[in-house]
Coordinates of C-alpha atoms and ligand atoms in Angstrom, one line a residue:
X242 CA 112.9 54.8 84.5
X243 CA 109.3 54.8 85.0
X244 CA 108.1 53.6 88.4
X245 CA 105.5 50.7 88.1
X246 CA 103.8 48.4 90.6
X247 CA 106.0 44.8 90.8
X248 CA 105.1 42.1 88.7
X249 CA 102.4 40.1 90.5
X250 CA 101.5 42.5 92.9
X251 CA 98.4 44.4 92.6
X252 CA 96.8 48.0 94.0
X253 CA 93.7 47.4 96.0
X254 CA 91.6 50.4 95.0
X255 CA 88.0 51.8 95.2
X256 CA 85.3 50.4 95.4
X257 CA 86.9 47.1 95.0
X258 CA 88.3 47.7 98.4
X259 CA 84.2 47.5 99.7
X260 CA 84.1 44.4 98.3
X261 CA 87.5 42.9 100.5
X262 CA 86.0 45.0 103.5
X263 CA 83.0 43.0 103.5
X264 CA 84.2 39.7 103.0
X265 CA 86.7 40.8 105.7
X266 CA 83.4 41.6 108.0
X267 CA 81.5 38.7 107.0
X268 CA 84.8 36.5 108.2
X269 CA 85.1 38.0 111.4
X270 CA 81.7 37.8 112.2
X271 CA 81.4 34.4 111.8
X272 CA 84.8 33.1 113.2
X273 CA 83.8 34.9 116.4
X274 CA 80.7 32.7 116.6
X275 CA 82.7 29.4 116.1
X276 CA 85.2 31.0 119.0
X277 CA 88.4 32.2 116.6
X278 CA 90.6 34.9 118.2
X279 CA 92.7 37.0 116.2
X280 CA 96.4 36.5 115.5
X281 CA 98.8 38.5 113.7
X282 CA 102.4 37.4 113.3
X283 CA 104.5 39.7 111.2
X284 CA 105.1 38.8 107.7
X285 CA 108.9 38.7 108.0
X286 CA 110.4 35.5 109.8
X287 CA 113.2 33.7 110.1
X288 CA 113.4 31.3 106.7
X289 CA 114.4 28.5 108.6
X290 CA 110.7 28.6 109.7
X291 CA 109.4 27.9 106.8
X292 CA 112.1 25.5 105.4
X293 CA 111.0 23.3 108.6
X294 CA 107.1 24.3 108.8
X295 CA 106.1 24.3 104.8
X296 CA 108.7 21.5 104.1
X297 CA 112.3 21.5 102.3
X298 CA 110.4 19.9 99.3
X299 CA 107.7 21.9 98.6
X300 CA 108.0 24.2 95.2
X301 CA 106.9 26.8 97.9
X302 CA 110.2 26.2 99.5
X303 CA 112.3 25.2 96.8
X304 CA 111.2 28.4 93.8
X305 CA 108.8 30.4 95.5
X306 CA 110.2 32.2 98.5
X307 CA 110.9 35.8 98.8
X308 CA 114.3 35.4 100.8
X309 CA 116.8 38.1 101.1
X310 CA 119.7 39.0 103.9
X311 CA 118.8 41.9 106.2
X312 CA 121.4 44.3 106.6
X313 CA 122.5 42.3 110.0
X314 CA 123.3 39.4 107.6
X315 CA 119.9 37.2 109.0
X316 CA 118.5 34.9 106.3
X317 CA 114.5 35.8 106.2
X318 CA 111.5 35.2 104.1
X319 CA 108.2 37.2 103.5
X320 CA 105.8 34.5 104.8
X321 CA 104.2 32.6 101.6
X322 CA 101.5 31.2 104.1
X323 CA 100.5 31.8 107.4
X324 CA 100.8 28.5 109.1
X325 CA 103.8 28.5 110.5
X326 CA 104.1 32.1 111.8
X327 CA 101.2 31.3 113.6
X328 CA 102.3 28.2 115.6
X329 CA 106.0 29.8 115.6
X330 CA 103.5 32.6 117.6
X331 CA 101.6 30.0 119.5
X332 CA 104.8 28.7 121.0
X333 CA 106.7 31.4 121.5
X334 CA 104.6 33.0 123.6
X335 CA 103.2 29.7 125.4
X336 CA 99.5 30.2 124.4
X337 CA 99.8 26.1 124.4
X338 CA 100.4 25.8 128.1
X339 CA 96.0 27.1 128.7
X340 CA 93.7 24.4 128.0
X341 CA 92.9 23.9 124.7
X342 CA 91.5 23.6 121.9
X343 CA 92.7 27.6 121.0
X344 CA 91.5 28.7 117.9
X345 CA 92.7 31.5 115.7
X346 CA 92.5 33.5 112.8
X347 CA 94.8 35.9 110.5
X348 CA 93.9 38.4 107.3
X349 CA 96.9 39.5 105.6
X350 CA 99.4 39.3 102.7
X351 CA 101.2 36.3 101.5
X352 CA 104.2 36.4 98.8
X353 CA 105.0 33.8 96.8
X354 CA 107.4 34.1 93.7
X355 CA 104.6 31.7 91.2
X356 CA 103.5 32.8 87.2
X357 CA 101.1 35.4 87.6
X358 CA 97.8 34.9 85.9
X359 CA 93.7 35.6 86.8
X360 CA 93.5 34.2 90.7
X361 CA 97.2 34.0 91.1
X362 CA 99.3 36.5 92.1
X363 CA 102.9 37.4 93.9
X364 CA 101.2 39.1 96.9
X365 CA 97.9 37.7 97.5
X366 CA 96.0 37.5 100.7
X367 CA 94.3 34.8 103.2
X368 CA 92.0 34.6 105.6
X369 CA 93.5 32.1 107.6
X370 CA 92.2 29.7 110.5
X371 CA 94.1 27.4 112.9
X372 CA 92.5 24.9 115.3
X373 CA 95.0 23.5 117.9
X374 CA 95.2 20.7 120.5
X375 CA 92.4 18.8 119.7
X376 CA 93.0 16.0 117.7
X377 CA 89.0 14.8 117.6
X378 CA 87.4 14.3 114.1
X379 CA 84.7 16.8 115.0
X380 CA 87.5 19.7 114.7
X381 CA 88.1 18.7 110.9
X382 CA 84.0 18.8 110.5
X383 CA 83.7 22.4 112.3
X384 CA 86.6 24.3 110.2
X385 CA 84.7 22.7 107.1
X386 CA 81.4 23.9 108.5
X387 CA 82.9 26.8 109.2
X388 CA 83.9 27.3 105.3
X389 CA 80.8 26.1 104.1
X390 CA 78.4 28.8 105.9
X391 CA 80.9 31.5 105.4
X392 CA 80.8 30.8 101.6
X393 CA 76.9 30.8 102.1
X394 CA 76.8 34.0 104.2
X395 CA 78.7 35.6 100.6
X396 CA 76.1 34.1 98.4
X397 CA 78.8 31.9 96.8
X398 CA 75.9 28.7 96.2
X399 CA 78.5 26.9 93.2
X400 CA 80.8 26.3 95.1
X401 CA 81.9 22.3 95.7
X402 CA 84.2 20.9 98.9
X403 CA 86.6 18.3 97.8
X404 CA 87.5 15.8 101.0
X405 CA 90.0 13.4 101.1
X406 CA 92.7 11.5 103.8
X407 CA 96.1 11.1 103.5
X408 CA 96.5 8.4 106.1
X409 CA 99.3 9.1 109.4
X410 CA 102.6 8.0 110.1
X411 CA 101.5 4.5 110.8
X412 CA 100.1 4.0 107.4
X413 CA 101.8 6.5 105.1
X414 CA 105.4 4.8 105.0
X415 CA 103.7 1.7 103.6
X416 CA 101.4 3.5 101.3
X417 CA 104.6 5.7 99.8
X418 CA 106.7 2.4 99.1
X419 CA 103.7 1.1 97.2
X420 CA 103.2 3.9 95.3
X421 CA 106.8 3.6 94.5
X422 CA 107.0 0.2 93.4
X423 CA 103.9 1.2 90.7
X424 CA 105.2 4.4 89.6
X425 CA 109.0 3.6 89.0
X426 CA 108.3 1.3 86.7
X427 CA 106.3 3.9 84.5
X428 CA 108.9 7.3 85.6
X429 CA 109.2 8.4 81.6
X430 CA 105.6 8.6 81.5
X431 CA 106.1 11.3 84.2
X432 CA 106.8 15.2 83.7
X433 CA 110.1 16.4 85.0
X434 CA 108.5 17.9 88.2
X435 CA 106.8 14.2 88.6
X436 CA 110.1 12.4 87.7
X437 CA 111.7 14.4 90.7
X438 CA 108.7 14.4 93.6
X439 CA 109.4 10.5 92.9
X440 CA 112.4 10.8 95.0
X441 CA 110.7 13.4 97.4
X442 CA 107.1 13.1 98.1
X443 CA 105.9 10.6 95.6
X444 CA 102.1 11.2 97.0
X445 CA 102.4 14.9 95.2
X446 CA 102.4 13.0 92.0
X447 CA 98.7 11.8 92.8
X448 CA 97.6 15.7 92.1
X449 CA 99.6 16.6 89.3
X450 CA 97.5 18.4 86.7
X451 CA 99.0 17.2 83.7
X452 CA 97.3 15.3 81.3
X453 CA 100.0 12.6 81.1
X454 CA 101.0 12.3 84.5
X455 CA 96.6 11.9 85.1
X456 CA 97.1 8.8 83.0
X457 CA 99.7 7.0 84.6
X458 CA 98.2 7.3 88.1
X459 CA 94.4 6.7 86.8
X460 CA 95.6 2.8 88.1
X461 CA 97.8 3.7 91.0
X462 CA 97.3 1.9 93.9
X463 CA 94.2 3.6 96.3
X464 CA 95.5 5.8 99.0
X465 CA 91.9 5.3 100.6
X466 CA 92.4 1.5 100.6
X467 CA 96.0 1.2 102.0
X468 CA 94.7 3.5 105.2
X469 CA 94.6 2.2 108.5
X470 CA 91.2 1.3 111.0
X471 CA 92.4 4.8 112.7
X472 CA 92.4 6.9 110.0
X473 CA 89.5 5.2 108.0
X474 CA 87.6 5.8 111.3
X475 CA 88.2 9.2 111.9
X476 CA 87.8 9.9 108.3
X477 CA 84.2 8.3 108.5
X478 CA 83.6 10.2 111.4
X479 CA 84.2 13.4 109.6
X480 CA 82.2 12.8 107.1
X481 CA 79.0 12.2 109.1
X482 CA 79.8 15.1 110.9
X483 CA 79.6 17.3 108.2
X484 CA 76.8 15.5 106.7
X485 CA 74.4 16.2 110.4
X486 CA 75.2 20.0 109.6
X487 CA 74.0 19.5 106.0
X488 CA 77.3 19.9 104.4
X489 CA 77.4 18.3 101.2
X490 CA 81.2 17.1 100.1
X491 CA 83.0 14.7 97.5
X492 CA 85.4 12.7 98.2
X493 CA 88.5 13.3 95.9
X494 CA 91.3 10.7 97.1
X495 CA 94.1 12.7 94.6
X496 CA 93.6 16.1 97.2
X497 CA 97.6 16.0 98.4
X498 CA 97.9 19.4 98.5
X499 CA 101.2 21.4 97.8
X500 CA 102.9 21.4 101.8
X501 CA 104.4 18.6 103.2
X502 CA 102.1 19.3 106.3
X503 CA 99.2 17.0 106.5
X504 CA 98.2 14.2 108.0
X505 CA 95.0 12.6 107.7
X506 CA 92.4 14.9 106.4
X507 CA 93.0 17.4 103.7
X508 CA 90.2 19.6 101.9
X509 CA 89.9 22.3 99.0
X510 CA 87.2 24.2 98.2
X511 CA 86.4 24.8 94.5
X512 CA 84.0 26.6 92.7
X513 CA 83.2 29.8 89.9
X514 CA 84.7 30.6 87.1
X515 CA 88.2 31.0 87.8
X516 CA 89.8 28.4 85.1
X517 CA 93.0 27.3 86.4
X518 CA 93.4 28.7 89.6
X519 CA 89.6 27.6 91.2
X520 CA 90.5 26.8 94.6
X521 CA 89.1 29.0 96.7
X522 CA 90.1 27.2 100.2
X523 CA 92.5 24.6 101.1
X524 CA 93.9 23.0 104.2
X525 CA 93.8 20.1 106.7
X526 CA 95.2 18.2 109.5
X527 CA 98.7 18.6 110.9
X528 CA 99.3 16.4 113.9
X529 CA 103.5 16.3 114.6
X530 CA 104.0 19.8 112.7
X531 CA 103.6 21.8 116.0
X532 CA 106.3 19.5 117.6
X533 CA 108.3 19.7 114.7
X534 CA 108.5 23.3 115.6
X535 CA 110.1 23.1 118.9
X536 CA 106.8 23.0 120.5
X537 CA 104.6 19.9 122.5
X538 CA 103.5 17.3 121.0
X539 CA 99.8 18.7 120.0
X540 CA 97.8 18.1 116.9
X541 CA 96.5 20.8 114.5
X542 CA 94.1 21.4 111.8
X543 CA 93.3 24.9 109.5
X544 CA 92.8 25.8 106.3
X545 CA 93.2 29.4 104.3
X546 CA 90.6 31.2 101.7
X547 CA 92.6 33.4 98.6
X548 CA 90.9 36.9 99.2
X549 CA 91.8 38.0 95.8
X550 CA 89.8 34.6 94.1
X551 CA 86.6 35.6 96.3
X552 CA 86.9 39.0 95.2
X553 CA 86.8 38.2 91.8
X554 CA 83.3 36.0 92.3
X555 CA 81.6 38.3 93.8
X556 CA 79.1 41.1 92.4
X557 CA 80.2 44.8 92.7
X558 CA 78.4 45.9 96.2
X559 CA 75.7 48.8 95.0
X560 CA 77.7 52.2 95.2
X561 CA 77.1 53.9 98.9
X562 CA 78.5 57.5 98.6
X563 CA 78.4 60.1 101.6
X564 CA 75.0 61.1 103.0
X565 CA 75.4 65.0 101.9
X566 CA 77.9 67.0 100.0
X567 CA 78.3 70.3 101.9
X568 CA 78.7 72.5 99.1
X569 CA 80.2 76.0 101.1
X570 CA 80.2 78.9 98.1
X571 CA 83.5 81.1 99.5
X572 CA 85.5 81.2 102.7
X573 CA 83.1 83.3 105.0
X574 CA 80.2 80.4 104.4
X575 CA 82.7 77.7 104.7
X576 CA 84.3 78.9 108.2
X577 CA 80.3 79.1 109.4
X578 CA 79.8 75.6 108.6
X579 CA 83.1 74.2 109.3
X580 CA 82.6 73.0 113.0
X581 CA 78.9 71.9 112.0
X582 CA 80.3 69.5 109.3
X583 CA 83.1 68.7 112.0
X584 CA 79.8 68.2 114.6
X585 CA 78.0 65.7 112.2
X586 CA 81.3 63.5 111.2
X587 CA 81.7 63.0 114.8
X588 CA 78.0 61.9 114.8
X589 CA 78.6 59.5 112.2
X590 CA 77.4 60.9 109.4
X591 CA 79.6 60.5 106.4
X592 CA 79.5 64.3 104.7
X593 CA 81.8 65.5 102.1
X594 CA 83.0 69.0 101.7
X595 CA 85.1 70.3 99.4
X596 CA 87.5 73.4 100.2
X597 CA 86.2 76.4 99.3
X598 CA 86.8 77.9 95.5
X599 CA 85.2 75.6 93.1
X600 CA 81.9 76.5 91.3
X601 CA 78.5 74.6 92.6
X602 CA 79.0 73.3 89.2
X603 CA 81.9 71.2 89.4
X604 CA 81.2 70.5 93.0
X605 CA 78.0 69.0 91.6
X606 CA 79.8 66.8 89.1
X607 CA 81.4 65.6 92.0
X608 CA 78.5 65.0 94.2
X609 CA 77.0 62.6 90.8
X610 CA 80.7 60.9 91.1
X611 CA 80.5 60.1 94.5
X612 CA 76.9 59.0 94.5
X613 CA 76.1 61.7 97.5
X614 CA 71.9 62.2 97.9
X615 CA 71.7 65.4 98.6
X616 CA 74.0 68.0 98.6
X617 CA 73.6 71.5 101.3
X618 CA 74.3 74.7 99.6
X619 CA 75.4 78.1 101.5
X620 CA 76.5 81.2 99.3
X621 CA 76.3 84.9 100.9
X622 CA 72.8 85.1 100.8
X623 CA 72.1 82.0 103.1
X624 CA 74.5 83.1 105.4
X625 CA 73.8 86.4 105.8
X626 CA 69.9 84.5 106.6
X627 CA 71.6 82.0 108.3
X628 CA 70.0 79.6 105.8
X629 CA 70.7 76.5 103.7
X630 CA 69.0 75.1 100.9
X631 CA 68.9 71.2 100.9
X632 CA 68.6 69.8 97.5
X633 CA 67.6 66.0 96.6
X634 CA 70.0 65.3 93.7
X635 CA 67.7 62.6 92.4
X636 CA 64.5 64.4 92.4
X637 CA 65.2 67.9 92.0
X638 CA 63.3 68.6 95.3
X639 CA 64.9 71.4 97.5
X640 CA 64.2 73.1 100.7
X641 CA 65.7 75.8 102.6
X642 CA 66.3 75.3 106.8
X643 CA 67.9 77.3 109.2
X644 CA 71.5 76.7 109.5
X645 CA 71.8 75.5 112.6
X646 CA 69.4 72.9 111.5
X647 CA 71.7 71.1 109.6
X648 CA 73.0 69.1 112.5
X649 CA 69.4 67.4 113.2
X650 CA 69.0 67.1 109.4
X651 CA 67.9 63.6 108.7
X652 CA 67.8 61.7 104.8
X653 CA 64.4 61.4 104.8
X654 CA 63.2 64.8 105.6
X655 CA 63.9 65.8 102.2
X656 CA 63.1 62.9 99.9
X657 CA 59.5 64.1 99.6
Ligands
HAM93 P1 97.3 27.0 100.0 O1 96.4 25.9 99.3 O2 98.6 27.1 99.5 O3 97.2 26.6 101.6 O4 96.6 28.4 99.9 C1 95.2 28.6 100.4 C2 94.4 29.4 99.4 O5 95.2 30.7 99.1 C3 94.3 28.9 98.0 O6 93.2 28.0 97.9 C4 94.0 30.1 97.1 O7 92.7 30.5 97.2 C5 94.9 31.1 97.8 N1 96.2 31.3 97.1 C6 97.3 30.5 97.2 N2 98.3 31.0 96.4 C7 97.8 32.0 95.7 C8 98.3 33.0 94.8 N3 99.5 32.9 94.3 N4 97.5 34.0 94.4 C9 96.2 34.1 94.8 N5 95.7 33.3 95.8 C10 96.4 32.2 96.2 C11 97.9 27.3 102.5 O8 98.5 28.3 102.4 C12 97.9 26.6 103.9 N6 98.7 27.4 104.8 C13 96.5 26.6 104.4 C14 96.4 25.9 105.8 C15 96.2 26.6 106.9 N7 96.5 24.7 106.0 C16 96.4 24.5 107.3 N8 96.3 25.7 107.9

């Protein structure tokens, strides 16, 4: 059999991997300014989670899950999102009990069992943010902020955010049973996944991408008009929020979203040239989810960005090999400059150097491979002279200093 990578599941490999590391550092960077801690629950949990946190309904729930028995007989799930390992996390370990609001963010894998294609995949990973106990509308305008300038610290300009409010527990109920009472009467019209979220979450029909299913609910009663003072007011207040930060959004009023979650506001952002799969962002308010959970009675907002649908916007980062190759011709030359090479990594200097035994042929074709400046040559008759000659790979240029030397031995020195 030959051994292959699973279906869905991708190797990260170089240089891509620059490109994750920096969109990695750009996150962190800017979380930290808007006061986001790290959090890191394991990606194993107990299914149950997720059956109560992502909802019973979901497709993520009901086809998507990797679930499997652990050899103790326990029921648990790779997590296919991060929400609810992080409040399982936030009250476990009582982080709730210190004033709030607490903030935090996660980077890691999620699985989820969907058709592969461009931008979706069966591991993928989020950057994930949670804002807890604050149930203000200027916390749903600082996670979108947030978004916002971290797509603008990437250079991602086309990108759009898509706003809308799916009302509370007050006004929701009586929304749903109008909905109802429009869409029964037109069910055939409705795909089979449509015909059953009527008995589930009829709201989820509102977002449905198919063609048909668009038409039937072009004339549904609005969600927008059927919400009440509270909502409509904290929705407005969102909204010019976002707008005194210069944040430019639409309002979509068919954003459900896929989890049974949210309350109030929810948000995607879209944007490039991803087809299909173009949001690159998505979340929004959860109020009652945290108590749902077995904790108090706070509310909560967040949202998650795809890492691999980022990736795939932005340019390849311009190639940034090692400062020098240390090209040591035969054992006694590379013993000499062994702990000097071992000196200059601890110095942080990135310098490659190849075991001895190849020719300064092939170690040159590997210097051009790696994109390395310069490249330090010893053979016997710079060592016995305790001498190395410095060559600049892109002009030709070389000069020969003492051995020694080689530890002070700075890029621009030899570019002339
Ligand atoms: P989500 O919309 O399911 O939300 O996922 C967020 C983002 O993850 C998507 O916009 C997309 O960029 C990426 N994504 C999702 N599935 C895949 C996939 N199969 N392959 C590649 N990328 C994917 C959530 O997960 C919520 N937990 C977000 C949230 C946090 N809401 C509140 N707090």
């Amino acid at each position: 059999m030959k051994i292959q990578a699973v279906r869905g599941m991708k190797d990260l490999l170089p240089p891509e991997d620059r490109i994750w590391r920096h969109i990695e550092r750009a996150a962190r960077e800017l979380f930290a300014c808007f006061g986001f801690d790290e959090l890191c629950p394991p990606i194993l949990e107990h299914t149950g989670l997720f059956t109560r946190g992502v909802g019973e309904n979901t497709d993520i729930v009901e086809k998507e899950m990797y679930t499997f028995n652990d050899r103790g007989g326990e029921s648990l799930t790779m997590r296919p999102e991060a929400t609810a390992g992080v409040l399982r996390a936030y009250i476990e370990n009582k982080l709730h009990a210190a004033p709030g609001p607490h903030k935090f963010f996660t980077v890691g894998p999620m699985f989820r069992y969907e058709r592969p294609q461009k931008g979706r995949l069966r591991q993928f990973h989020q950057i994930n943010c949670e804002l807890l106990d604050d149930p203000g509308p200027h916390s749903d305008a600082e996670v979108m902020i947030m978004i916002s300038q971290f797509m603008e610290k990437l250079g991602l300009n086309n990108v759009s955010l898509l706003l809308n409010s799916l009302g509370c527990r007050v006004c929701r109920p009586a929304y749903r049973e109008k909905l109802l009472a429009f869409l029964i009467p037109r069910q055939n019209s409705l795909c089979p996944d449509c015909q059953r979220r009527l008995t589930v979450n009829p709201l989820r029909v509102l977002d449905c991408k198919i063609q048909s299913c668009r038409e039937v609910t072009e004339e549904a009663p609005s969600l927008m008009e059927a919400i009440c003072p509270e909502c409509r007011a904290h929705f407005s207040r969102t909204g010019s929020l976002l707008a005194l930060a210069g944040v430019d959004f639409r309002l979509q009023p068919r954003l459900v979203r896929g989890l049974d979650y949210y309350q109030r506001t929810t948000f995607e952002v879209i944007g490039g040239d991803l087809g299909a799969q173009n949001a690159l962002a998505g979340g929004g308010r959860y109020d009652g989810l945290i108590a749902r959970l077995g904790g108090p009675d706070q509310p909560g907002l967040g949202f998650a960005i795809g890492l691999e649908r980022l990736a795939l916007l932005l340019p390849p980062l311009p190639e940034s090999g090692p400062d020098l190759m240390v090209a040591a011709l035969g054992e006694a030359a590379y013993e000499r400059l062994f702990p000097l090479v071992m000196t200059m990594r601890r110095n942080k200097r990135q310098v490659d150097m190849p075991a001895p035994g190849k020719s300064l042929k092939s170690l040159l074709r590997r210097a051009d491979r790696l994109g390395t400046g310069f490249v330090a040559i010893v053979g016997d008759h710079e060592l016995a002279e305790e001498k190395i000659i410095i060559k600049n790979l892109q002009t030709g240029v070389q000069k020969t200093i003492g051995l020694q030397a080689l530890l002070s031995w700075q890029l621009l020195e030899t570019t002339d």
